[in-house]
Coordinates of C-alpha atoms in Angstrom, one line a residue:
X1 CA -24.1 -15.1 -1.5
X2 CA -21.9 -17.7 -0.1
X3 CA -21.9 -18.8 3.4
X4 CA -19.2 -18.7 5.5
X5 CA -17.3 -22.1 7.4
X6 CA -17.4 -20.2 11.0
X7 CA -20.8 -19.7 11.9
X8 CA -21.8 -23.1 10.5
X9 CA -19.1 -25.0 12.6
X10 CA -20.1 -22.6 15.5
X11 CA -23.7 -23.8 15.1
X12 CA -22.7 -27.7 14.5
X13 CA -20.5 -28.0 17.7
X14 CA -22.9 -26.6 20.0
X15 CA -23.3 -28.9 22.9
X16 CA -26.3 -30.6 22.9
X17 CA -29.1 -30.3 25.8
X18 CA -28.7 -33.3 28.5
X19 CA -31.7 -35.4 27.2
X20 CA -32.9 -38.8 29.0
X21 CA -32.3 -41.7 26.7
X22 CA -35.5 -42.9 25.4
X23 CA -36.6 -46.1 27.6
X24 CA -35.9 -49.3 25.5
X25 CA -37.7 -52.6 25.0
X26 CA -41.4 -51.6 25.8
X27 CA -42.4 -52.2 22.5
X28 CA -44.4 -49.0 22.7
X29 CA -43.7 -45.8 20.1
X30 CA -43.4 -42.7 22.3
X31 CA -42.2 -39.0 21.3
X32 CA -39.4 -37.8 22.9
X33 CA -37.4 -34.3 22.5
X34 CA -34.1 -35.3 20.7
X35 CA -31.5 -34.3 18.4
X36 CA -31.4 -35.8 14.9
X37 CA -28.1 -37.7 15.9
X38 CA -30.2 -39.2 18.9
X39 CA -32.8 -40.3 16.4
X40 CA -30.5 -42.0 13.9
X41 CA -29.2 -44.0 16.9
X42 CA -32.8 -44.4 18.2
X43 CA -33.6 -46.0 14.8
X44 CA -30.6 -48.2 14.8
X45 CA -31.5 -49.9 17.8
X46 CA -35.2 -50.7 17.1
X47 CA -34.0 -52.0 13.9
X48 CA -31.5 -54.5 15.4
X49 CA -28.3 -52.8 14.4
X50 CA -25.9 -53.7 17.2
X51 CA -22.6 -52.7 15.7
X52 CA -21.5 -49.4 13.4
X53 CA -18.3 -48.7 11.8
X54 CA -17.5 -45.1 11.2
X55 CA -15.0 -42.0 11.6
X56 CA -16.0 -39.2 13.5
X57 CA -15.8 -35.6 12.1
X58 CA -17.2 -32.1 12.7
X59 CA -20.4 -32.8 10.7
X60 CA -21.0 -35.9 12.8
X61 CA -20.7 -34.4 16.3
X62 CA -23.9 -34.9 17.1
X63 CA -24.3 -38.4 15.6
X64 CA -21.4 -39.2 17.4
X65 CA -22.6 -37.6 20.7
X66 CA -25.2 -40.0 20.6
X67 CA -23.5 -43.2 19.9
X68 CA -21.5 -41.8 22.9
X69 CA -24.5 -42.6 25.1
X70 CA -25.3 -45.6 23.4
X71 CA -22.4 -47.7 24.0
X72 CA -24.0 -50.2 26.7
X73 CA -25.9 -51.8 23.3
X74 CA -24.2 -50.6 20.5
X75 CA -20.2 -51.5 19.3
X76 CA -19.0 -48.5 17.4
X77 CA -16.0 -49.9 15.4
X78 CA -13.5 -46.8 14.1
X79 CA -11.1 -47.5 11.6
X80 CA -7.7 -45.6 10.1
X81 CA -9.5 -44.9 6.8
X82 CA -13.1 -44.3 5.4
X83 CA -12.9 -47.3 3.1
X84 CA -12.0 -49.2 5.9
X85 CA -15.4 -48.6 7.8
X86 CA -17.3 -48.9 4.3
X87 CA -15.6 -52.4 3.6
X88 CA -16.2 -53.6 7.0
X89 CA -19.8 -52.9 6.8
X90 CA -19.8 -54.8 3.7
X91 CA -18.4 -57.8 5.0
X92 CA -21.1 -57.6 8.0
X93 CA -23.9 -57.4 5.4
X94 CA -22.3 -60.0 2.9
X95 CA -21.6 -62.8 5.7
X96 CA -24.7 -62.4 7.8
X97 CA -27.3 -60.7 5.1
X98 CA -28.4 -58.3 7.9
X99 CA -27.6 -54.5 7.7
X100 CA -23.8 -53.6 7.9
X101 CA -23.8 -49.9 8.8
X102 CA -21.1 -47.4 8.7
X103 CA -20.7 -43.5 9.2
X104 CA -18.7 -41.1 7.5
X105 CA -18.3 -37.2 7.0
X106 CA -19.1 -35.7 3.4
X107 CA -17.1 -34.9 0.8
X108 CA -13.5 -36.5 1.0
X109 CA -14.7 -39.1 3.5
X110 CA -17.9 -40.0 1.3
X111 CA -16.0 -40.3 -1.8
X112 CA -13.1 -42.7 0.1
X113 CA -16.3 -44.9 0.6
X114 CA -17.3 -45.3 -2.8
X115 CA -15.3 -48.5 -3.9
X116 CA -16.8 -50.3 -1.1
X117 CA -20.5 -49.0 -1.9
X118 CA -20.3 -49.7 -5.6
X119 CA -19.0 -53.1 -4.6
X120 CA -21.8 -53.3 -2.0
X121 CA -24.0 -52.0 -5.3
X122 CA -22.7 -55.0 -7.7
X123 CA -23.6 -57.9 -5.5
X124 CA -26.4 -56.3 -3.7
X125 CA -25.3 -56.1 0.1
X126 CA -27.7 -55.0 2.9
X127 CA -25.3 -51.9 3.6
X128 CA -26.6 -49.0 4.8
X129 CA -24.2 -45.7 4.6
X130 CA -25.0 -42.6 6.9
X131 CA -23.3 -39.9 5.3
X132 CA -22.6 -36.7 6.6
X133 CA -23.9 -33.4 4.6
X134 CA -22.7 -29.7 5.0
X135 CA -25.4 -27.3 7.0
X136 CA -28.3 -27.7 4.9
X137 CA -28.9 -24.2 3.9
X138 CA -25.4 -24.3 2.1
X139 CA -26.2 -27.3 0.1
X140 CA -26.0 -26.6 -3.5
X141 CA -24.8 -22.8 -3.1
X142 CA -21.1 -23.8 -4.1
X143 CA -19.8 -21.5 -1.3
X144 CA -16.8 -23.6 -0.7
X145 CA -17.8 -25.0 2.6
X146 CA -15.7 -27.9 4.4
X147 CA -16.4 -31.0 3.3
X148 CA -18.4 -29.7 0.0
X149 CA -19.0 -31.2 -3.1
X150 CA -20.7 -29.9 -6.1
X151 CA -23.5 -32.4 -5.8
X152 CA -23.1 -35.2 -3.4
X153 CA -26.8 -36.5 -3.5
X154 CA -26.1 -37.3 -7.0
X155 CA -23.0 -39.3 -6.6
X156 CA -24.8 -41.0 -3.8
X157 CA -27.9 -41.9 -5.7
X158 CA -25.5 -43.3 -8.3
X159 CA -24.0 -45.8 -6.2
X160 CA -26.9 -46.7 -4.0
X161 CA -30.5 -48.5 -4.6
X162 CA -32.3 -45.6 -2.4
X163 CA -31.0 -42.5 -0.6
X164 CA -32.7 -39.8 0.8
X165 CA -31.8 -36.6 3.0
X166 CA -32.8 -35.2 5.9
X167 CA -34.1 -31.3 5.6
X168 CA -35.0 -31.5 9.2
X169 CA -34.8 -33.5 12.3
X170 CA -38.3 -34.5 11.7
X171 CA -37.4 -36.2 8.5
X172 CA -35.0 -38.7 10.3
X173 CA -37.3 -40.9 11.5
X174 CA -39.2 -41.7 8.3
X175 CA -35.9 -41.9 6.3
X176 CA -34.4 -44.4 8.7
X177 CA -37.5 -46.7 8.5
X178 CA -37.6 -46.4 4.8
X179 CA -34.1 -47.2 4.7
X180 CA -34.4 -50.1 6.8
X181 CA -37.6 -51.4 4.7
X182 CA -35.6 -51.1 1.5
X183 CA -32.8 -53.4 2.7
X184 CA -35.2 -55.7 4.0
X185 CA -36.2 -56.1 0.6
X186 CA -33.2 -57.4 -0.7
X187 CA -32.5 -54.4 -3.3
X188 CA -28.8 -53.5 -1.9
X189 CA -27.1 -50.8 -0.5
X190 CA -29.0 -47.4 0.6
X191 CA -28.1 -44.2 1.8
X192 CA -29.3 -41.6 4.3
X193 CA -27.6 -38.2 4.0
X194 CA -27.5 -36.2 7.2
X195 CA -26.8 -32.5 7.2
X196 CA -24.7 -31.2 10.2
X197 CA -27.4 -28.7 11.5
X198 CA -30.2 -31.4 11.5
X199 CA -28.2 -33.6 13.2
X200 CA -27.7 -31.0 16.0
X201 CA -31.4 -29.6 15.9
X202 CA -34.1 -30.6 18.4
X203 CA -37.5 -32.1 17.8
X204 CA -40.2 -34.3 19.7
X205 CA -40.0 -37.7 17.5
X206 CA -40.7 -41.0 17.8
X207 CA -38.0 -42.7 19.7
X208 CA -38.5 -46.5 18.1
X209 CA -38.8 -46.4 14.7
X210 CA -39.2 -50.0 13.5
X211 CA -39.1 -51.0 9.9
X212 CA -42.2 -53.3 8.8
X213 CA -40.8 -56.3 6.8
X214 CA -42.5 -56.1 3.3
X215 CA -43.9 -59.4 2.2
X216 CA -42.1 -61.3 -0.8
X217 CA -43.3 -60.7 -4.3
X218 CA -44.9 -63.8 -4.6
X219 CA -45.0 -65.5 -8.5
X220 CA -48.0 -65.6 -10.9
X221 CA -49.5 -69.0 -10.3
X222 CA -49.8 -69.4 -14.2
X223 CA -46.1 -68.5 -14.6
X224 CA -45.6 -70.8 -12.3
X225 CA -47.4 -73.6 -14.1
X226 CA -46.2 -73.0 -17.3
X227 CA -42.6 -72.9 -16.0
X228 CA -43.2 -76.2 -14.4
X229 CA -44.9 -78.0 -17.5
X230 CA -41.7 -76.5 -19.4
X231 CA -39.0 -78.4 -16.8
X232 CA -40.8 -81.1 -16.7
X233 CA -40.8 -81.9 -20.4
X234 CA -36.9 -80.9 -20.6
X235 CA -34.6 -83.8 -21.6
X236 CA -31.3 -82.2 -20.3
X237 CA -32.3 -79.3 -18.2
X238 CA -29.6 -76.9 -16.4
X239 CA -30.0 -74.8 -13.3
X240 CA -28.1 -71.2 -12.6
X241 CA -28.6 -69.9 -9.3
X242 CA -27.2 -66.5 -7.8
X243 CA -27.6 -64.8 -4.7
X244 CA -31.1 -63.7 -5.3
X245 CA -32.2 -67.5 -4.5
X246 CA -31.2 -67.0 -1.0
X247 CA -33.4 -68.7 1.3
X248 CA -34.6 -71.0 -1.3
X249 CA -32.0 -73.8 -0.8
X250 CA -34.1 -76.6 0.4
X251 CA -36.7 -75.9 -2.7
X252 CA -33.9 -75.6 -5.4
X253 CA -32.5 -78.7 -4.5
X254 CA -35.6 -80.4 -4.3
X255 CA -36.0 -79.1 -8.0
X256 CA -32.8 -80.0 -9.1
X257 CA -33.1 -83.8 -8.0
X258 CA -36.6 -84.2 -9.4
X259 CA -35.6 -83.0 -12.7
X260 CA -31.9 -84.3 -12.5
X261 CA -30.8 -81.0 -13.1
X262 CA -27.3 -79.9 -12.6
X263 CA -27.0 -76.6 -10.5
X264 CA -23.9 -74.1 -11.6
X265 CA -23.4 -71.6 -9.2
X266 CA -21.1 -68.3 -9.4
X267 CA -19.7 -65.9 -7.1
X268 CA -22.9 -64.9 -4.6
X269 CA -24.3 -67.8 -5.4
X270 CA -21.9 -70.4 -4.3
X271 CA -23.1 -72.3 -1.3
X272 CA -27.3 -72.7 -2.6
X273 CA -26.3 -76.3 -3.0
X274 CA -23.5 -77.4 -1.1
X275 CA -20.0 -78.0 -3.2
X276 CA -20.7 -81.9 -2.0
X277 CA -24.2 -82.3 -3.6
X278 CA -23.8 -84.5 -6.6
X279 CA -25.5 -82.3 -8.5
X280 CA -23.7 -78.8 -7.6
X281 CA -21.4 -78.1 -10.5
X282 CA -18.8 -75.0 -11.4
X283 CA -18.9 -72.6 -13.9
X284 CA -16.3 -74.6 -15.7
X285 CA -18.5 -77.3 -15.7
X286 CA -21.6 -75.6 -16.5
X287 CA -19.7 -74.1 -19.7
X288 CA -19.0 -77.5 -21.1
X289 CA -22.8 -78.6 -21.2
X290 CA -24.4 -74.8 -21.6
X291 CA -24.8 -75.8 -25.4
X292 CA -26.2 -79.1 -24.5
X293 CA -29.3 -78.1 -22.3
X294 CA -32.8 -77.4 -24.0
X295 CA -34.4 -75.4 -20.9
X296 CA -32.1 -73.3 -18.3
X297 CA -33.6 -72.0 -15.3
X298 CA -32.2 -69.0 -14.2
X299 CA -32.5 -67.9 -10.7
X300 CA -31.6 -64.6 -9.0
X301 CA -28.5 -64.2 -11.2
X302 CA -27.3 -61.7 -14.2
X303 CA -27.9 -64.3 -16.8
X304 CA -27.5 -62.2 -19.5
X305 CA -23.8 -62.1 -19.5
X306 CA -23.8 -66.3 -20.3
X307 CA -25.8 -66.2 -23.4
X308 CA -23.6 -62.9 -24.9
X309 CA -20.3 -65.0 -24.2
X310 CA -21.4 -68.7 -24.7
X311 CA -24.2 -68.5 -27.1
X312 CA -28.0 -69.3 -26.8
X313 CA -29.6 -71.2 -29.8
X314 CA -33.4 -70.6 -30.9
X315 CA -34.2 -73.9 -29.6
X316 CA -33.1 -73.3 -26.1
X317 CA -35.6 -72.3 -24.1
X318 CA -34.8 -70.2 -20.8
X319 CA -37.1 -69.5 -17.2
X320 CA -35.8 -66.5 -15.4
X321 CA -36.4 -65.5 -11.8
X322 CA -35.9 -62.2 -11.0
X323 CA -37.3 -59.7 -8.5
X324 CA -36.3 -56.6 -11.1
X325 CA -38.4 -57.2 -14.1
X326 CA -36.2 -54.7 -15.8
X327 CA -33.5 -57.6 -16.0
X328 CA -35.7 -59.6 -18.4
X329 CA -34.9 -56.7 -21.1
X330 CA -31.3 -57.4 -20.9
X331 CA -30.2 -59.7 -23.9
X332 CA -32.8 -62.2 -25.5
X333 CA -36.1 -62.3 -23.5
X334 CA -36.6 -65.6 -21.6
X335 CA -39.6 -67.6 -22.4
X336 CA -40.8 -67.4 -19.1
X337 CA -39.9 -64.1 -16.8
X338 CA -41.0 -64.7 -13.7
X339 CA -40.9 -61.3 -11.7
X340 CA -40.7 -62.7 -8.0
X341 CA -38.8 -63.1 -5.0
X342 CA -36.5 -65.9 -5.9
X343 CA -37.1 -68.3 -2.8
X344 CA -40.7 -68.1 -3.3
X345 CA -40.8 -68.8 -7.1
X346 CA -38.5 -71.9 -6.1
X347 CA -40.8 -73.1 -3.6
X348 CA -44.0 -72.5 -5.7
X349 CA -42.3 -74.6 -8.4
X350 CA -40.9 -77.2 -6.5
X351 CA -44.7 -77.7 -5.2
X352 CA -45.5 -78.2 -8.7
X353 CA -42.9 -80.9 -9.1
X354 CA -43.3 -82.9 -6.0
X355 CA -45.6 -85.6 -7.7
X356 CA -42.7 -86.4 -10.0
X357 CA -40.2 -89.4 -8.8
X358 CA -36.7 -88.1 -8.5
X359 CA -35.2 -88.8 -11.9
X360 CA -31.6 -87.8 -10.7
X361 CA -29.5 -90.8 -11.2
X362 CA -28.4 -89.9 -15.1
X363 CA -28.0 -86.0 -14.1
X364 CA -25.9 -87.5 -11.0
X365 CA -23.6 -89.7 -13.3
X366 CA -23.0 -87.1 -15.9
X367 CA -22.0 -84.4 -13.3
X368 CA -19.7 -86.6 -11.9
X369 CA -18.2 -87.3 -14.8
X370 CA -17.9 -84.1 -15.9
X371 CA -16.7 -82.9 -12.5
X372 CA -14.2 -85.3 -12.7
X373 CA -12.8 -84.6 -15.9
X374 CA -12.6 -80.9 -14.9
X375 CA -11.0 -81.2 -11.7
X376 CA -8.1 -83.6 -13.4
X377 CA -7.3 -81.0 -16.1
X378 CA -7.4 -78.4 -13.2
X379 CA -5.2 -80.5 -11.1
X380 CA -2.8 -80.7 -14.1
X381 CA -2.8 -77.4 -15.5
X382 CA -2.9 -75.2 -12.4
X383 CA -1.1 -77.6 -10.1
X384 CA 0.9 -74.5 -8.4
X385 CA -2.1 -72.7 -7.3
X386 CA -4.0 -76.1 -6.3
X387 CA -1.3 -76.9 -3.9
X388 CA -2.1 -73.8 -1.8
X389 CA -6.1 -74.9 -2.2
X390 CA -5.3 -78.1 -0.8
X391 CA -3.5 -76.6 2.3
X392 CA -6.9 -74.5 2.8
X393 CA -9.1 -77.4 2.6
X394 CA -6.8 -79.2 5.0
X395 CA -6.9 -76.7 7.3
X396 CA -10.0 -74.5 7.8
X397 CA -13.2 -75.8 9.1
X398 CA -16.1 -76.4 6.7
X399 CA -17.8 -73.4 8.1
X400 CA -15.3 -70.9 7.7
X401 CA -15.9 -67.8 5.5
X402 CA -13.2 -66.7 2.7
X403 CA -13.0 -63.0 1.8
X404 CA -11.4 -63.7 -2.0
X405 CA -9.4 -60.5 -3.4
X406 CA -8.3 -60.3 -6.8
X407 CA -5.4 -62.6 -6.7
X408 CA -4.4 -65.6 -8.2
X409 CA -5.5 -67.5 -4.9
X410 CA -8.5 -65.8 -4.6
X411 CA -9.8 -66.4 -8.0
X412 CA -9.1 -70.3 -7.5
X413 CA -11.0 -70.2 -4.2
X414 CA -13.8 -68.1 -5.5
X415 CA -14.3 -71.0 -8.1
X416 CA -13.0 -74.5 -6.5
X417 CA -12.9 -74.0 -2.9
X418 CA -15.8 -76.2 -1.1
X419 CA -18.7 -74.3 0.4
X420 CA -20.9 -75.5 2.6
X421 CA -23.7 -72.6 2.6
X422 CA -24.5 -69.2 1.3
X423 CA -22.5 -66.4 2.6
X424 CA -19.1 -68.3 3.3
X425 CA -17.3 -67.3 0.1
X426 CA -17.2 -63.7 -0.2
X427 CA -16.4 -61.8 -3.5
X428 CA -16.7 -58.5 -4.9
X429 CA -18.8 -59.6 -8.0
X430 CA -18.5 -58.1 -11.1
X431 CA -16.8 -54.9 -9.4
X432 CA -13.8 -57.0 -9.4
X433 CA -12.5 -54.5 -6.4
X434 CA -9.0 -55.4 -5.8
X435 CA -7.7 -54.8 -2.4
X436 CA -11.1 -55.0 -0.9
X437 CA -10.5 -58.2 0.8
X438 CA -8.6 -57.7 4.1
X439 CA -10.9 -54.8 5.7
X440 CA -13.8 -56.7 4.5
X441 CA -13.0 -59.7 6.3
X442 CA -12.7 -57.7 9.6
X443 CA -16.3 -56.6 9.5
X444 CA -17.1 -60.4 8.7
X445 CA -15.0 -61.8 11.7
X446 CA -16.8 -58.6 13.7
X447 CA -20.5 -60.1 12.7
X448 CA -19.5 -63.7 13.2
X449 CA -16.6 -63.8 16.1
X450 CA -17.3 -67.4 16.5
X451 CA -16.4 -68.3 12.9
X452 CA -13.0 -68.6 11.2
X453 CA -12.7 -65.7 8.6
X454 CA -10.0 -65.7 6.6
X455 CA -8.7 -62.8 3.7
X456 CA -7.0 -64.2 0.6
X457 CA -4.7 -61.3 -0.6
X458 CA -1.9 -60.6 -3.0
X459 CA 0.9 -58.3 -2.2
X460 CA -0.8 -55.8 -4.9
X461 CA -4.4 -55.5 -3.0
X462 CA -3.3 -55.9 0.6
X463 CA -1.5 -52.4 0.8
X464 CA -4.4 -51.1 0.1
X465 CA -6.2 -51.8 3.6
X466 CA -3.4 -53.4 5.4
X467 CA -3.5 -50.1 7.6
X468 CA -6.7 -51.3 9.3
X469 CA -4.4 -54.2 11.0
X470 CA -4.3 -51.2 13.2
X471 CA -8.2 -51.6 13.7
X472 CA -8.2 -55.4 13.8
X473 CA -5.5 -55.1 17.0
X474 CA -7.7 -52.1 18.5
X475 CA -10.9 -54.0 18.5
X476 CA -9.6 -57.4 19.1
X477 CA -10.8 -58.5 15.7
X478 CA -9.1 -62.4 15.0
X479 CA -9.1 -62.2 11.4
X480 CA -6.9 -63.7 9.5
X481 CA -4.8 -62.6 6.9
X482 CA -3.0 -64.2 4.3
X483 CA -1.1 -62.5 1.9
X484 CA 0.8 -64.2 -1.1
X485 CA 3.8 -62.6 -2.3
X486 CA 4.8 -62.9 -6.1
X487 CA 6.3 -59.2 -6.3
X488 CA 4.1 -58.1 -8.8
X489 CA 0.5 -57.2 -9.8
X490 CA 0.6 -60.8 -11.1
X491 CA -2.4 -61.1 -13.3
X492 CA -1.5 -58.0 -14.9
X493 CA 1.6 -58.9 -15.7
X494 CA 1.0 -61.8 -17.1
X495 CA -1.1 -60.6 -19.5
X496 CA 1.4 -58.1 -20.5
X497 CA 4.0 -61.0 -20.6
X498 CA 1.7 -63.4 -22.8
X499 CA -0.9 -61.1 -24.4
X500 CA 1.1 -57.8 -25.2
X501 CA 4.3 -58.8 -26.0
X502 CA 6.3 -58.8 -23.0
X503 CA 5.6 -54.9 -22.5
X504 CA 5.9 -54.8 -18.9
X505 CA 5.1 -51.7 -17.4
X506 CA 3.9 -50.7 -13.9
X507 CA 3.5 -54.0 -12.5
X508 CA 6.3 -54.4 -10.2
X509 CA 6.4 -53.8 -6.7
X510 CA 8.3 -53.4 -4.1
X511 CA 7.0 -54.8 -0.8
X512 CA 7.6 -54.1 3.0
X513 CA 8.8 -56.7 5.5
X514 CA 5.1 -58.0 6.0
X515 CA 5.6 -60.1 9.1
X516 CA 7.1 -56.9 10.8
X517 CA 4.5 -54.5 9.1
X518 CA 2.1 -56.7 11.0
X519 CA 4.0 -57.1 14.5
X520 CA 4.4 -53.4 14.4
X521 CA 0.7 -53.1 15.0
X522 CA 0.9 -55.5 17.7
X523 CA -0.8 -58.5 15.5
X524 CA 1.2 -61.9 15.3
X525 CA 2.5 -62.9 12.1
X526 CA 4.0 -66.2 10.5
X527 CA 5.8 -66.8 6.9
X528 CA 4.9 -69.8 5.1
X529 CA 7.6 -70.8 2.4
X530 CA 5.2 -73.5 0.8
X531 CA 1.7 -74.7 0.5
X532 CA 2.3 -77.4 3.1
X533 CA 3.8 -74.7 5.5
X534 CA 0.7 -72.6 4.7
X535 CA -1.4 -75.4 6.2
X536 CA 0.7 -75.3 9.4
X537 CA 0.8 -71.7 9.8
X538 CA -3.5 -71.7 9.1
X539 CA -3.6 -74.0 12.3
X540 CA -1.5 -71.7 14.1
X541 CA -3.5 -68.9 13.5
X542 CA -6.8 -70.3 14.1
X543 CA -5.2 -71.0 17.8
X544 CA -4.7 -67.4 18.1
X545 CA -6.7 -64.8 20.1
X546 CA -6.1 -61.7 18.2
X547 CA -5.6 -60.7 14.4
X548 CA -3.1 -63.0 12.7
X549 CA -1.2 -62.2 9.3
X550 CA 0.4 -65.2 7.1
X551 CA 3.1 -64.1 4.7
X552 CA 3.8 -66.7 1.6
X553 CA 5.8 -66.3 -0.9
X554 CA 4.6 -67.9 -4.0
X555 CA 6.0 -68.6 -7.5
X556 CA 4.4 -67.0 -10.7
X557 CA 1.1 -68.5 -11.4
X558 CA 0.1 -70.0 -14.8
X559 CA -3.2 -68.6 -16.3
X560 CA -6.7 -70.0 -14.9
X561 CA -8.9 -68.4 -17.0
X562 CA -9.4 -71.3 -20.0
X563 CA -10.5 -73.3 -16.8
X564 CA -12.8 -71.1 -14.7
X565 CA -14.9 -68.1 -15.0
X566 CA -14.0 -64.7 -13.7

């Protein structure tokens, strides 16, 4: 028999008893009578979370009641749409490597967050989704409860690396501990579903639930020795590094310099070697020397796509390092497969190479020639885009964070803008999430208030989350948005014209007056009519104390895809 909505809403909206908040900072585990919602908040505090992005709703009443009592140490950033809070948590997580936490009601509220959650899945970002649920006894009944989905848990499971659901308030501390342990392991987003009655119910529970960091998976010594032997014997080694190598930047540089091996980095991997390092190359350069490499070291990256697209001869040898051994079964198996933490494996290999004198002169010379030729070709064939990239380089500090949307300047910046360290260039990875950048930049700026954070948006993607300018103003989040305006879904329309015989359909845009749009929220806006004007506008924006928008009309750009990798 279906359970009626009215009694359930009555249960979950009942006021919580007044309970003294557990004493903080003692380091002792004590049991305290608290609600499930208060247990969630205690776990957030114990695990160092100081910002939560969320929207309240009836199923989350008792979570937000608990948040109300924690505002002396926890900042709650409410947004105008659930996708906004999830993207902000993603920007927080990507830019810091620490958990970005969001809360949403079940059903349509949760579904509104799924584009951001799938993007977090794609880039292995440590996002914790606190997802409301209907009354626990109504789950799976199909009674038409408010915000009910046929099987919400199945959807959650498909978009996260780990998920759990609380069936009682006593479940909450253990689930939260496990969630933070999984986040610390680097696997990507996790979720805890919280039924409304569980959040409201009281129980005696541990007040502080501190997750224990799991030690990194160390590489087997015999595989490290085999990998080092193969790399030492290589005549033309090549390294490909992704986000799974975070933390191993120093070891990666030592390996590259000992071997004279160019290091190509794509999207999330950019910054593992500073762009100015003589052995750091882009994917465009890497493609040119791919088939000449006799040994390829791939660490913390989805390597299998490149052999499928670029080829891999029988004589080329591959060493792969990944925490997930299942990755080794996709495509051609590597000669040496090391299932281990990327940073730990790099340190171990670097130790095996420490006795070698650096042999990087030839590699540096070859990389310099390769980069010069590529840059020259890009400067000629993609001159319109590069003029705007030059403005970014000229105006932005070296430690700025850039959130690149799926737009013409975003594509180029993700591949060509100089990056000094990891987590500066934020992209949606293989998910290719159009419209993600502005709200994601708000999360990155919230987590990095002392850094310049810029969202590179097109007029197609900007309006996906432009309503969050209200959030930026309300919470004083001084991110800089740039909207490049060409009146179209530019990449789509160019393909329609060039690849499909001019069959242009559904790709033209009608836009608001973006400056007035921003100002209507209380943000400041400026127009940049040229690339030089963009540099000037960026300097102006960095002098402001609140959110700003730069509106940059641009021409239809030439296709970049022959010269850069998507």
